[in-house]
Amino acid sequence: MFQTQDERRDWQENANYFIIENMKILANDLKRQYELYAPEFEQKALDVLRGGWYILGQEVTAFEREFADWIGAKYCVGLGSGLDALWISFRLLGIGPGDEVIVSSNAYIACVMGITMNGAAPVFVESDRYFNMDASQIEAAVTPRTKAILAVHLFGQTCDMTEVMRIAEKYGLKVVEDCAQSHGNHWRGKTAGTFGSVGCFSFYPTKGCGAFGDAGAIVTDDEELARKFRIFRNYGSEKKYYNSMVGTNSRLDELQAGLLRVRLSHMSELNAERVRLAGRYSSLVRNPLIELPAVRSGADCVWHQYVIRSPRREQLMAWLESREIGSIIHYPIPPYLSQAYQYLGLCKGSFPFTEQAADEVLSLPMYNGMTEAEQDQVIEALNEFREKAE
Ligand SMILES: *Cc1c(COP(=O)(O)O)cnc(C)c1O
């Protein structure tokens, strides 16, 4: 009925009757999280704009300190994006042509690009029912060329890091963690991003700790490695116009860093809100055509996405759409089957669980600032969904 949230609000102001029936619920409403703390965000933006210093300044330095403290790592280095965090990590760990990196077959495309941008080869391991790498299958994927494991913590839940670290130690492999979807969650009480050599974060606006543009960071306990990231992100330069290595331009800017500091100061309540919303879905959605997500024992989940499965996924999506409720598929095509990675030569059938997930998963509306009334509409629609007579 409405194309945009603005249209809905305009209409809402003029007609305050039967709004509940006609409300459009977006899969992810980014404006809500801004509105939650609008005066703080606006004040910070003004301060930065008026300050006259826009790249790598005191906001970045303060954010790096605060983010490292929040994660429980010694160092944080702000970067341009989550993808930059990944590819620069492999580059600085010395991983390149001829090397293999083990990664989940059920991941986001950036995870694989972070590996292949360095000329290294991804070696895929099937996903388990928690949509993360099945740790019991990692060892079979290790070869003499294996240099690292990329542990992707998808949808807000961690991999089995006890097993990942055991295998890494046994074979002398580096571990890089992709925490782009798991800001502040834990495996057995230890924060995601602090297990391996490097924890990589994206602050893309939809992420748990989202900026208002592109941004990313790494965390590490290794002082020398942190120093290399700082030099590499700024054209390989520690001292202006003196370049000690060939680097890149991947600098977190002051505006994003400042806004991220505001966001970070509210992360515990934001994560708690998502846990509460997920708990309501889990306790109130009842439909034999819908499988609810499970959380691995030992893992926290910060519910970056609330991902259900249904053998009637397309019908369910259309049903929700007919009730003005948005939903998203994460992800319709596994990276190894995408056109970009045809050259790897992996065909359909390589990872059956991952491919079945691609056909069945659906992410429900989940965002900070979602009201219970909105969520109740989603729950009602899910519970009323029936299989169409053939
Ligand atoms: C978003 C995301 C990335 C990439 O982050 P960008 O900031 O978009 O480059 C990498 N890995 C995962 C798992 C992601 O969700």
mmCIF file of N, CA, C and O and ligand atoms in Angstrom, residues 81-84 86 108 110-111 152 154 178 180-181 202-204 207 214-215 331, ligand 1:
data_model
loop_
_atom_site.group_PDB
_atom_site.id
_atom_site.type_symbol
_atom_site.label_atom_id
_atom_site.label_comp_id
_atom_site.label_asym_id
_atom_site.label_seq_id
_atom_site.Cartn_x
_atom_site.Cartn_y
_atom_site.Cartn_z
ATOM 1 N N SER A 81 35.828 -0.681 5.452
ATOM 2 C CA SER A 81 34.688 -1.603 5.324
ATOM 3 C C SER A 81 35.042 -2.951 5.941
ATOM 4 O O SER A 81 36.212 -3.212 6.279
ATOM 5 N N GLY A 82 34.035 -3.809 6.017
ATOM 6 C CA GLY A 82 34.253 -5.167 6.510
ATOM 7 C C GLY A 82 35.070 -5.990 5.523
ATOM 8 O O GLY A 82 35.908 -6.803 5.926
ATOM 9 N N LEU A 83 34.819 -5.780 4.239
ATOM 10 C CA LEU A 83 35.610 -6.511 3.238
ATOM 11 C C LEU A 83 37.086 -6.133 3.352
ATOM 12 O O LEU A 83 37.959 -6.994 3.312
ATOM 13 N N ASP A 84 37.365 -4.845 3.537
ATOM 14 C CA ASP A 84 38.756 -4.416 3.721
ATOM 15 C C ASP A 84 39.371 -5.117 4.938
ATOM 16 O O ASP A 84 40.518 -5.561 4.895
ATOM 17 N N LEU A 86 38.753 -7.988 6.049
ATOM 18 C CA LEU A 86 39.063 -9.377 5.696
ATOM 19 C C LEU A 86 40.290 -9.487 4.788
ATOM 20 O O LEU A 86 41.233 -10.213 5.097
ATOM 21 N N TYR A 108 28.620 -15.238 3.466
ATOM 22 C CA TYR A 108 28.347 -14.102 2.582
ATOM 23 C C TYR A 108 29.498 -14.025 1.577
ATOM 24 O O TYR A 108 30.625 -14.399 1.880
ATOM 25 N N ALA A 110 31.363 -11.725 0.596
ATOM 26 C CA ALA A 110 32.554 -10.965 1.006
ATOM 27 C C ALA A 110 33.577 -11.859 1.707
ATOM 28 O O ALA A 110 34.785 -11.620 1.607
ATOM 29 N N CYS A 111 33.101 -12.887 2.413
ATOM 30 C CA CYS A 111 34.022 -13.786 3.123
ATOM 31 C C CYS A 111 34.962 -14.439 2.119
ATOM 32 O O CYS A 111 36.163 -14.583 2.357
ATOM 33 N N VAL A 152 33.479 -17.674 10.198
ATOM 34 C CA VAL A 152 32.433 -16.667 9.990
ATOM 35 C C VAL A 152 31.330 -16.924 11.018
ATOM 36 O O VAL A 152 30.803 -18.028 11.096
ATOM 37 N N LEU A 154 27.944 -16.349 11.451
ATOM 38 C CA LEU A 154 26.799 -15.877 10.670
ATOM 39 C C LEU A 154 25.540 -15.694 11.501
ATOM 40 O O LEU A 154 25.273 -16.476 12.421
ATOM 41 N N ASP A 178 35.353 -13.635 11.179
ATOM 42 C CA ASP A 178 34.494 -12.641 10.534
ATOM 43 C C ASP A 178 33.301 -12.388 11.459
ATOM 44 O O ASP A 178 32.383 -13.205 11.562
ATOM 45 N N ALA A 180 31.274 -9.732 11.297
ATOM 46 C CA ALA A 180 30.433 -8.681 10.700
ATOM 47 C C ALA A 180 28.975 -8.787 11.139
ATOM 48 O O ALA A 180 28.233 -7.821 11.107
ATOM 49 N N GLN A 181 28.571 -10.009 11.551
ATOM 50 C CA GLN A 181 27.173 -10.208 11.964
ATOM 51 C C GLN A 181 27.072 -10.594 13.436
ATOM 52 O O GLN A 181 26.051 -11.124 13.866
ATOM 53 N N SER A 202 32.405 -5.397 10.292
ATOM 54 C CA SER A 202 31.807 -4.442 9.363
ATOM 55 C C SER A 202 30.843 -3.586 10.170
ATOM 56 O O SER A 202 30.166 -4.086 11.069
ATOM 57 N N PHE A 203 30.797 -2.302 9.832
ATOM 58 C CA PHE A 203 29.801 -1.411 10.443
ATOM 59 C C PHE A 203 28.835 -0.891 9.384
ATOM 60 O O PHE A 203 28.291 0.211 9.498
ATOM 61 N N TYR A 204 28.654 -1.681 8.336
ATOM 62 C CA TYR A 204 27.642 -1.392 7.324
ATOM 63 C C TYR A 204 26.329 -1.096 8.074
ATOM 64 O O TYR A 204 26.074 -1.697 9.119
ATOM 65 N N LYS A 207 24.307 -3.699 10.067
ATOM 66 C CA LYS A 207 24.972 -4.582 11.035
ATOM 67 C C LYS A 207 24.624 -4.179 12.469
ATOM 68 O O LYS A 207 24.173 -3.058 12.711
ATOM 69 N N ASP A 214 29.651 3.346 4.879
ATOM 70 C CA ASP A 214 30.553 2.202 4.978
ATOM 71 C C ASP A 214 31.598 2.427 6.058
ATOM 72 O O ASP A 214 32.129 3.533 6.200
ATOM 73 N N ALA A 215 31.890 1.372 6.802
ATOM 74 C CA ALA A 215 32.941 1.434 7.817
ATOM 75 C C ALA A 215 33.256 0.018 8.276
ATOM 76 O O ALA A 215 32.415 -0.879 8.168
ATOM 77 N N TYR A 331 21.092 -16.520 2.193
ATOM 78 C CA TYR A 331 21.317 -15.868 0.910
ATOM 79 C C TYR A 331 20.785 -16.807 -0.157
ATOM 80 O O TYR A 331 20.895 -18.022 0.031
HETATM 81 C C1 LIG B 1 28.556 -7.423 5.766
HETATM 82 C C2 LIG B 1 29.491 -8.553 5.794
HETATM 83 C C3 LIG B 1 30.798 -8.450 5.292
HETATM 84 C C4 LIG B 1 31.297 -7.274 4.516
HETATM 85 O O1 LIG B 1 31.203 -6.057 5.141
HETATM 86 P P1 LIG B 1 31.175 -4.702 4.282
HETATM 87 O O2 LIG B 1 31.331 -3.656 5.313
HETATM 88 O O3 LIG B 1 29.883 -4.662 3.557
HETATM 89 O O4 LIG B 1 32.336 -4.755 3.345
HETATM 90 C C5 LIG B 1 31.640 -9.531 5.466
HETATM 91 N N1 LIG B 1 31.224 -10.659 6.051
HETATM 92 C C6 LIG B 1 29.965 -10.796 6.522
HETATM 93 C C7 LIG B 1 29.587 -12.067 7.203
HETATM 94 C C8 LIG B 1 29.055 -9.767 6.385
HETATM 95 O O5 LIG B 1 27.804 -9.925 6.833
#
